[in-house]
XYZ file of C-alpha atoms in Angstrom:
505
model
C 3.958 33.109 2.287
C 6.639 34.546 -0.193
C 9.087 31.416 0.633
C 5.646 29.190 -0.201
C 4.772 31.214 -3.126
C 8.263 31.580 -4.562
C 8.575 27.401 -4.025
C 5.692 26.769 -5.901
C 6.503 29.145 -8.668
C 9.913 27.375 -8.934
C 8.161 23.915 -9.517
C 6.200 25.378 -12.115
C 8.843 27.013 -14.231
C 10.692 23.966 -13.914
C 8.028 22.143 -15.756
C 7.584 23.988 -18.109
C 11.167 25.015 -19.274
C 12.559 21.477 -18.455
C 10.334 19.291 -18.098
C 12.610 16.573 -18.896
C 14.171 17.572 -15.513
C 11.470 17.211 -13.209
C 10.831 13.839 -14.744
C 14.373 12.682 -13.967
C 14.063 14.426 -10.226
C 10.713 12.071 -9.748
C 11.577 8.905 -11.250
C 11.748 7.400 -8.598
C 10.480 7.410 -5.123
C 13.172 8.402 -3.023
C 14.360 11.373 -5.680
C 10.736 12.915 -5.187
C 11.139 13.176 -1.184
C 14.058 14.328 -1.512
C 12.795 17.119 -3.781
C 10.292 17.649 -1.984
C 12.576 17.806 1.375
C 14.649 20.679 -0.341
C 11.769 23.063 -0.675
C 10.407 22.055 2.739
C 14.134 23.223 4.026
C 13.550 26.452 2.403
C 10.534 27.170 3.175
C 11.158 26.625 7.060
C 13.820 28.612 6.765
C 11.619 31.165 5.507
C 8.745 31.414 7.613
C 10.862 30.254 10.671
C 12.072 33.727 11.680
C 8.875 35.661 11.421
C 6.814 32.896 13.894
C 9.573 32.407 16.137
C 9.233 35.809 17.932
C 4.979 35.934 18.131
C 4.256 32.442 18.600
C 5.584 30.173 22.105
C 7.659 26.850 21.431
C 5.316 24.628 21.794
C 2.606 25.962 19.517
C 5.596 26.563 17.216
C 6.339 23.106 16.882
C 2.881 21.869 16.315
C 2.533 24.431 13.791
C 5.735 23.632 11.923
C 4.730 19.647 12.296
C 1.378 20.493 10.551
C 3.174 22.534 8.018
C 5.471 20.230 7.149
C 3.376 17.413 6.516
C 0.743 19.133 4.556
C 3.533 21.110 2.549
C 4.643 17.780 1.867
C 1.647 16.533 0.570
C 0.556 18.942 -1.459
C 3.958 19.394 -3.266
C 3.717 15.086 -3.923
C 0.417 16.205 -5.222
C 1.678 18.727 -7.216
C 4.082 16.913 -9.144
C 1.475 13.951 -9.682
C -0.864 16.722 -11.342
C 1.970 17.587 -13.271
C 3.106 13.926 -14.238
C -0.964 14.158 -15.561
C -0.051 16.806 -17.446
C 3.201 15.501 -18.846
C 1.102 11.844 -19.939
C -0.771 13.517 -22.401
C 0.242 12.248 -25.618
C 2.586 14.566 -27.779
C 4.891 15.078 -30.698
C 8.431 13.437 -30.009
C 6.958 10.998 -26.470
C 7.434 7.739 -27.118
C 3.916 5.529 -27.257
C 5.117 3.205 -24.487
C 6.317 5.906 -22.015
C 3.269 7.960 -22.357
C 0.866 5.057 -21.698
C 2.866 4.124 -18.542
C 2.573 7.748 -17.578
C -1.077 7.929 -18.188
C -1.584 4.299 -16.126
C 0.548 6.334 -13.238
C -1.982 9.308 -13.196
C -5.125 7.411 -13.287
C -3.696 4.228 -10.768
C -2.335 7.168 -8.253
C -6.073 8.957 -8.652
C -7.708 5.298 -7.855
C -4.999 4.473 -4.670
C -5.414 8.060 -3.326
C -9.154 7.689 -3.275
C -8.844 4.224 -1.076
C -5.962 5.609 0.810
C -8.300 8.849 1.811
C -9.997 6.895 4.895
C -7.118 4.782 6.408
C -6.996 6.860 9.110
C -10.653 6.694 10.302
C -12.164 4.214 8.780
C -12.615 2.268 12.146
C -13.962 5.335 13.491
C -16.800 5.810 11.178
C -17.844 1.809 11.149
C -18.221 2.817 15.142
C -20.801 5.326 14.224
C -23.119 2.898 11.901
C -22.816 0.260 14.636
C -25.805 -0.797 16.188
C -25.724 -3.776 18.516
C -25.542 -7.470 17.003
C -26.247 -10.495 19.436
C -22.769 -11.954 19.696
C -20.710 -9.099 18.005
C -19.073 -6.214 19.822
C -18.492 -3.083 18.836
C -14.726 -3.480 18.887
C -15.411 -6.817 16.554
C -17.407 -5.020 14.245
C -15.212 -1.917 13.667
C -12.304 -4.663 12.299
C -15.145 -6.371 10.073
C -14.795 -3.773 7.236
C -11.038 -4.106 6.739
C -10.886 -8.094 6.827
C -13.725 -7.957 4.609
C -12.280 -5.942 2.091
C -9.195 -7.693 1.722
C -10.409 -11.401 1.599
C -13.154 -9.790 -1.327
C -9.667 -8.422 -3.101
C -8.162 -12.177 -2.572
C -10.888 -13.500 -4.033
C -11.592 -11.235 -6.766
C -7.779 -10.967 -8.045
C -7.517 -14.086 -10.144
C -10.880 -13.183 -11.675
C -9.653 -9.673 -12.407
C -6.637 -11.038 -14.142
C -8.680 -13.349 -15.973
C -10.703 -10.458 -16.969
C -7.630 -8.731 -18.483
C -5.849 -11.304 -20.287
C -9.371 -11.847 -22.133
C -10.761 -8.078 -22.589
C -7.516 -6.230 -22.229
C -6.529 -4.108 -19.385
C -7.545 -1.088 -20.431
C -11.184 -1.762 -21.088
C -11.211 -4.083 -17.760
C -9.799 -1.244 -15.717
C -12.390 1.001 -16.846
C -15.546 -1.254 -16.349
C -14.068 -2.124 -12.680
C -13.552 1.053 -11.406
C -17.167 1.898 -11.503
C -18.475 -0.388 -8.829
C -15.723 1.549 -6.931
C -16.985 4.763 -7.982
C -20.143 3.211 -6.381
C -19.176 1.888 -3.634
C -17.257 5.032 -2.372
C -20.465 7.309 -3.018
C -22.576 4.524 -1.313
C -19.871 4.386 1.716
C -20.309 7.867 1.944
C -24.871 7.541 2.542
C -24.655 3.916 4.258
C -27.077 4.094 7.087
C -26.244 1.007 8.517
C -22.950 -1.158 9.258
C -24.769 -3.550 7.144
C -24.986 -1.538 3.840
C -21.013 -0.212 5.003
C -20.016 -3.705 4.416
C -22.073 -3.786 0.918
C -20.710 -0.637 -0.828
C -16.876 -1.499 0.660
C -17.633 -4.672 -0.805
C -18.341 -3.246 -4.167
C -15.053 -0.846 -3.424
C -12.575 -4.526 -3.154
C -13.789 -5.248 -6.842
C -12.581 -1.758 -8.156
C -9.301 -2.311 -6.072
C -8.785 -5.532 -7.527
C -9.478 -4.782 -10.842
C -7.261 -1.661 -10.806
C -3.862 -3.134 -9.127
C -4.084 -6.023 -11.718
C -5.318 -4.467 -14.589
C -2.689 -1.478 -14.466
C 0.091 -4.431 -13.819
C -1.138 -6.011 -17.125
C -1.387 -2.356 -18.636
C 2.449 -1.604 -17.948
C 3.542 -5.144 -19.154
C 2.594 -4.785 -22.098
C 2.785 -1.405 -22.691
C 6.734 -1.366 -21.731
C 9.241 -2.856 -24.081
C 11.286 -5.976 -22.365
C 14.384 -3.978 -21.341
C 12.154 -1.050 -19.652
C 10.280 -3.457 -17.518
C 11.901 -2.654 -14.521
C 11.071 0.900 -15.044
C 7.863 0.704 -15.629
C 6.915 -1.404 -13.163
C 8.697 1.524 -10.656
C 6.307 3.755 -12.463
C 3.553 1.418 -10.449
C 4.855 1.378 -7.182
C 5.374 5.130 -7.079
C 1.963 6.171 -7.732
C 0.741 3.703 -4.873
C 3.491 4.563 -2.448
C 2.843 8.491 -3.219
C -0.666 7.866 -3.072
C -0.454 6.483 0.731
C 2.312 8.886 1.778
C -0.834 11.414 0.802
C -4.030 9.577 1.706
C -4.214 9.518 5.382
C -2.880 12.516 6.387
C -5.273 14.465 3.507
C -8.113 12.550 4.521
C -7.512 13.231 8.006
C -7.555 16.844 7.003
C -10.635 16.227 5.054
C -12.443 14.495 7.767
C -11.640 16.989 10.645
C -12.892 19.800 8.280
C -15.948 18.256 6.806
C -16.735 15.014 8.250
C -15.761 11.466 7.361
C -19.319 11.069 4.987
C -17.429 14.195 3.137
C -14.366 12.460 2.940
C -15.797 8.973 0.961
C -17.511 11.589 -1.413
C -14.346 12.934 -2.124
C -12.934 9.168 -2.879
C -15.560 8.625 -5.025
C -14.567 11.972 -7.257
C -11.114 10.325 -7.010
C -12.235 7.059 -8.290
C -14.314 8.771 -11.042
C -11.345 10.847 -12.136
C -9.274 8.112 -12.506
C -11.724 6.012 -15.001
C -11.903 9.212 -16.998
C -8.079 9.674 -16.556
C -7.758 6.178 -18.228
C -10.531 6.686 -20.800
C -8.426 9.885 -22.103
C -4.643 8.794 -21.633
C -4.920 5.090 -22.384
C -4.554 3.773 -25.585
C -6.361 0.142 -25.964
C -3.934 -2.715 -25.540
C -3.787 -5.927 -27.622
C -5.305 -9.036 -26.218
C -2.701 -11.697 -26.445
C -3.097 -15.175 -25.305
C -1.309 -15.883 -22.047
C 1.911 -18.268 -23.041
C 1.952 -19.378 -19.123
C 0.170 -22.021 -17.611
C -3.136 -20.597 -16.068
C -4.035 -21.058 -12.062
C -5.843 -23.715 -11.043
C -7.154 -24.933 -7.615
C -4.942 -28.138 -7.601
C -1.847 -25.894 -7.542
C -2.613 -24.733 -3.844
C -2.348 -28.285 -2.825
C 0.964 -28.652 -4.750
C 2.675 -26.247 -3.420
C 2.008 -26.817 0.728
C 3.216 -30.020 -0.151
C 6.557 -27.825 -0.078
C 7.376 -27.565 3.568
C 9.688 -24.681 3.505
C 7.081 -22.580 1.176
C 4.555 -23.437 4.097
C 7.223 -21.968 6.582
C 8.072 -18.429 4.441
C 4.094 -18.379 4.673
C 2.953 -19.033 8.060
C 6.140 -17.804 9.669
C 7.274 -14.369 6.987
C 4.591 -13.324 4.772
C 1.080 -13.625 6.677
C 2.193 -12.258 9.645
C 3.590 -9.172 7.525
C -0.079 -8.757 5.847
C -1.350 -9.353 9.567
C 0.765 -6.588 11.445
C -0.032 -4.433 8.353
C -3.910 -4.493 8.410
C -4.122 -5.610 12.124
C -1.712 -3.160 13.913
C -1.646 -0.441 11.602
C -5.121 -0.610 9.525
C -6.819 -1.187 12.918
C -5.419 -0.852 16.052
C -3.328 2.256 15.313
C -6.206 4.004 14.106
C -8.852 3.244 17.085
C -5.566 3.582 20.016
C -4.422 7.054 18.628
C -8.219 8.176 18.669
C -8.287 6.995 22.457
C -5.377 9.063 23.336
C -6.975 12.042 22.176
C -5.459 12.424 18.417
C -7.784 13.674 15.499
C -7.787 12.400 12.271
C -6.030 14.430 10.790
C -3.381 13.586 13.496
C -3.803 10.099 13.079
C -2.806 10.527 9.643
C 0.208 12.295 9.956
C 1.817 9.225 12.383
C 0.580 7.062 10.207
C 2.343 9.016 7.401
C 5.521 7.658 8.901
C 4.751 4.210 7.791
C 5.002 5.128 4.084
C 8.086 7.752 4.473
C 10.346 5.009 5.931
C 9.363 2.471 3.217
C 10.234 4.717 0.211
C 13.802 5.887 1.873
C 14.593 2.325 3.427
C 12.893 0.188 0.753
C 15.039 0.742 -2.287
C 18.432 0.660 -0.648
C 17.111 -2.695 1.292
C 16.349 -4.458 -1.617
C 19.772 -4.042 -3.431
C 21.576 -5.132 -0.470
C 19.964 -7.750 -0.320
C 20.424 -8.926 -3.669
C 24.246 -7.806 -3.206
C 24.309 -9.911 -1.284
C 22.031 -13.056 -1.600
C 20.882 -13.305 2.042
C 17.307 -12.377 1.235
C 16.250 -14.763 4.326
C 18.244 -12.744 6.508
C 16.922 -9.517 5.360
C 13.129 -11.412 5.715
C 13.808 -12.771 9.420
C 15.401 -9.720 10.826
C 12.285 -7.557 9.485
C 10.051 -9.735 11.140
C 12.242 -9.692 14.252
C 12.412 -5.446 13.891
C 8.400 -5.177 13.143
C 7.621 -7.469 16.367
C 9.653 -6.111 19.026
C 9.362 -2.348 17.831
C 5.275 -2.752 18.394
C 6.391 -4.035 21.703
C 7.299 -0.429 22.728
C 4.000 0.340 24.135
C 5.045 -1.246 27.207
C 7.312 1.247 27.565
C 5.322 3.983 26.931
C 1.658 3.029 26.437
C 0.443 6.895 25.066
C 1.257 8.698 21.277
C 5.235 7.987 21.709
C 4.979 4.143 22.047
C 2.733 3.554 18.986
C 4.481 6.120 16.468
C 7.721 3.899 17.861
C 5.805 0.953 16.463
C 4.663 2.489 13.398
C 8.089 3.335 12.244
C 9.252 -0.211 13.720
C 6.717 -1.912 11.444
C 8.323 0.981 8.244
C 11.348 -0.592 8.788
C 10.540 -4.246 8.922
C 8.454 -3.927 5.778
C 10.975 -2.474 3.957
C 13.423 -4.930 5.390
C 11.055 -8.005 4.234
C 8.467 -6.995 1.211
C 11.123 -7.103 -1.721
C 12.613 -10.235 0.072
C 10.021 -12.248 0.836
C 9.018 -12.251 -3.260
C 12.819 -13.181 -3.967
C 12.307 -16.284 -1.618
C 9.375 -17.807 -3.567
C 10.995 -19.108 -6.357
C 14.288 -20.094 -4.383
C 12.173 -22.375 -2.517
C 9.720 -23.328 -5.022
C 12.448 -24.255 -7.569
C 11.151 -27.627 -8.419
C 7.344 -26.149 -8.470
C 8.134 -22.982 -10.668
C 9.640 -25.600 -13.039
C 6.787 -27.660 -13.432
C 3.738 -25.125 -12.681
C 5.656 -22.008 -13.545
C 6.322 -19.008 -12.153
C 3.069 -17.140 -12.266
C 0.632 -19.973 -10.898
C 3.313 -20.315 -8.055
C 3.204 -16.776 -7.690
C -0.714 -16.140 -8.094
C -0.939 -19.266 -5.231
C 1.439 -17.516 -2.752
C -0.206 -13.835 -3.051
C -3.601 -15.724 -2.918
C -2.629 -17.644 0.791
C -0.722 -14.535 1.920
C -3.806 -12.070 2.006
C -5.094 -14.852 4.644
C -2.935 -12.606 6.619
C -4.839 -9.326 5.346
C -7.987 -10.700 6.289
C -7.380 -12.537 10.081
C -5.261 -9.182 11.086
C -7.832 -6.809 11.894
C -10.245 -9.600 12.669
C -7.739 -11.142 15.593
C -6.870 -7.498 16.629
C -10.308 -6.675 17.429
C -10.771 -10.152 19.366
C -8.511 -9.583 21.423
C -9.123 -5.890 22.042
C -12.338 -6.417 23.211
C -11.616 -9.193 25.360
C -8.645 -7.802 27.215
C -8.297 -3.931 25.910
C -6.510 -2.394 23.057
C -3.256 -2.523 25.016
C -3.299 -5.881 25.345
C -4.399 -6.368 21.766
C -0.992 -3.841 20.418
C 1.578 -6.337 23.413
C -0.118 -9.767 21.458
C 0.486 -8.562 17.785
C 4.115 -7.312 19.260
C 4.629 -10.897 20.688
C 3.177 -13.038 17.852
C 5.278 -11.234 15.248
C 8.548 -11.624 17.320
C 7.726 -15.899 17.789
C 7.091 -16.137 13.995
C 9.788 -13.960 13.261
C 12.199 -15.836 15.408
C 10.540 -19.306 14.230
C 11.342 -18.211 10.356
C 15.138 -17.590 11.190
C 15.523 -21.036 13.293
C 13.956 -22.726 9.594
C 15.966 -20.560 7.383
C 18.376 -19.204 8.612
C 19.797 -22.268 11.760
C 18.633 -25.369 9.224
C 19.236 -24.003 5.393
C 18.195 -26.324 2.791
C 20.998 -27.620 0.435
C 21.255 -25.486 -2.354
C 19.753 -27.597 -5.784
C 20.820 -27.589 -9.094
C 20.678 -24.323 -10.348
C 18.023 -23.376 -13.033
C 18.799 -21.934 -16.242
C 19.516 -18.516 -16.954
C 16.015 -16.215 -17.023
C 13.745 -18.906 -15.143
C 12.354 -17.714 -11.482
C 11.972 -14.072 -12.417
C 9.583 -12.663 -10.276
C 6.631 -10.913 -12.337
């Protein structure tokens, strides 16, 4: 406890005689774990001695496995509380940097409350499930998940449409409410049938919040400090699921999972208030590009090699994500006897692997231009890694694939977004880049919504074994189908654009 206490004390001196330092230590995701890592080393060291010589080995390890992951947690949570306190507007902080800092708090609050019931949520949709002629239980516990993610597909276009026209600030702060609502009415929901309502109303919030605080940063950060602020974004959602599951586990193993979607609707609450306090109101400007329209879907699958990074790279990502780990992880960990708060911590692994692996994966890649070969080998890696439940079909095997699946994604997230616009060159020309891009994230959550769907078909047809083997199988055939197209027959190499065209946004 002295080690704990003298850690914590540490962290808070730090931020208050140099805060300037902490900032630099967290600006990025990989320099918080590895902050964070230093004080778990000391405080092992610490409390190592003293348990090894009243405790036996085995309950030792569990104990220092618990401890480690919640230390973890609630040091990330720390310095997000103190990144709150740091975004409050002052004498000598630049406007820009304190708005991005405010958007961080309150989109970290909103991702954290979501993030909460990963590891159960299958669990609890198993409790409000009463039978439905033609529906199985197993069907019905994936039904939430894909129908939260083809509501976020279908609200995002209207949520950016919202924010280009009202701002992203006020947008942000009208949508989270129906997620507010939707968390509190997740929490009372009686039925599977009123589950499926309030998550409903909880996609709208989600969608609202992960465009509006895009729109929020861009133009909130000057042109040269894009890149950083747009880190600033994926921090707070990457901290915010390195922390959700295994807390909510917690939560849920201490108070219940109804508890639990209380507490996400607190989250939710505090992060509309967060951006009612720290946000200053953004100019409406008109959008210079070219706004989506329907016809552009039909434009670009015209494009056969767009079609391929699609069918073959980027749905079955969104498909393993929701479908093996949303879904299947979740439901076979709670068969072999794990808690929730247990299921969180393996599925804690996920996240870790992304934020050490992720960065360093990208810029290799764009060292070195192969971005297809980065994209095929992480389907390749995420496929046959899930496969290792045939070797050992208990805890082992899936927390092989769940780390498998860490390292794909962080193989194959940055480079499947680099691909769009090298193979929709003539498209991004003519439509430009954002309608290309707003088409491709709109046909890749297809993936997002069949995962848990054809998880929980085949699971209840022929067991959740066979359900983890056919994700396994289907991700190594696309995966190896992706790298005969881009990799065996590459496309000659057009004209090259002009200098600043096919930026990602």
């Amino acid at each position: 406890m002295t080690v704990a206490a003298a850690v914590s004390a540490a962290v808070a001196l730090s931020a208050l005689w140099a805060p300037a330092l902490l900032r630099a230590a967290g600006a990025t995701p990989l320099r918080a774990i590895i902050m964070v890592a230093t004080a778990l080393i000391a405080f092992a060291a610490g409390v190592l001695p003293q348990l090894t010589s009243v405790l036996p080995a085995e309950a030792l390890r569990g104990i220092l496995f618990d401890g480690a992951v919640l230390l973890l947690v609630s040091l990330l949570l720390v310095f997000e509380a103190l990144l709150l306190l740091a975004a409050a507007p002052h004498s000598g902080a630049s406007e820009p940097a304190s708005a991005v800092a405010g958007m961080r708090a309150a989109l970290f609050l909103f991702m954290l409350a979501e993030e909460l019931s990963r590891s159960f949520l299958p669990l609890y949709t198993r409790e409000l499930y009463t039978p439905v002629p033609g529906l199985s239980e197993t069907l019905m516990m994936g039904l939430p998940i894909g129908l939260f993610m083809a509501l976020v597909a279908v609200f995002t276009p209207f949520a950016g449409a919202w924010a280009d026209r009202f701002g992203s600030r006020r947008t942000l702060l009208l949508g989270t409410l129906p997620a507010v609502a939707g968390f509190a009415g997740t929490a009372l929901a009686g039925s599977l049938t009123e589950l499926l309502l309030w998550r409903s109303a909880c996609a709208l919030g989600y969608a609202v919040m992960f465009i509006g605080a895009q729109g929020f940063i861009a133009r909130h950060t000057p042109a040269g400090q894009r890149a950083r602020g747009m880190a600033q974004f994926v921090a707070a959602v990457i901290v915010a699921g390195l922390c959700g599951a295994p807390l909510g586990g917690v939560l849920a193993d201490l108070l219940g999972y109804r508890a639990t979607f209380a507490a996400s609707a607190l989250l939710a609450l505090a992060a509309a208030v967060t951006a009612a306090t720290l946000l200053p109101a953004d100019r409406v400007e008109r959008a210079q590009d070219r706004r989506f329209r329907l016809g552009d879907v039909g434009g670009l699958l015209a494009n056969p090699r767009f079609v391929a990074l699609l069918l073959f790279s980027s749905v079955p990502t969104k498909l393993m994500l929701t479908g093996y780990l949303f879904y299947l992880v979740p439901v076979s960990l709670h068969a072999a006897g794990e808690t929730p708060a247990g299921i969180g911590r393996l599925m804690m692994t996920y996240g870790l692997i992304i934020v050490l692996l992720g960065p360093w994966m990208s810029r290799l890649a764009d060292r070195t231009g192969r971005h297809a070969l980065f994209a095929g080998i992480g389907g390749l890696v995420g496929g046959a890694g899930t496969l290792a439940i045939l070797q050992d079909p208990g805890v082992p095997g899936i927390l092989a694939g769940i780390a498998a699946l860490g390292v794909a994604h962080a193989l194959n997230n940055a480079t499947q977004l680099a691909l769009v616009p090298e193979v929709c060159r003539t498209e991004c020309a003519r439509m430009g880049d954002s309608s290309v891009f707003a088409v491709y994230r709109l046909l890749e959550r297809g993936g997002s919504v069949a995962g848990p769907l054809l998880a929980a078909a085949v699971a209840d047809r022929f067991g959740i074994q066979a359900a983890l083997v056919t994700l396994g199988v289907l991700g190594m055939l696309c995966g190896t189908a992706f790298c005969a197209v881009f990799l065996l027959a590459p496309a000659a190499a057009p004209a090259s654009r002009p200098a600043g065209e096919g930026a990602a946004p």
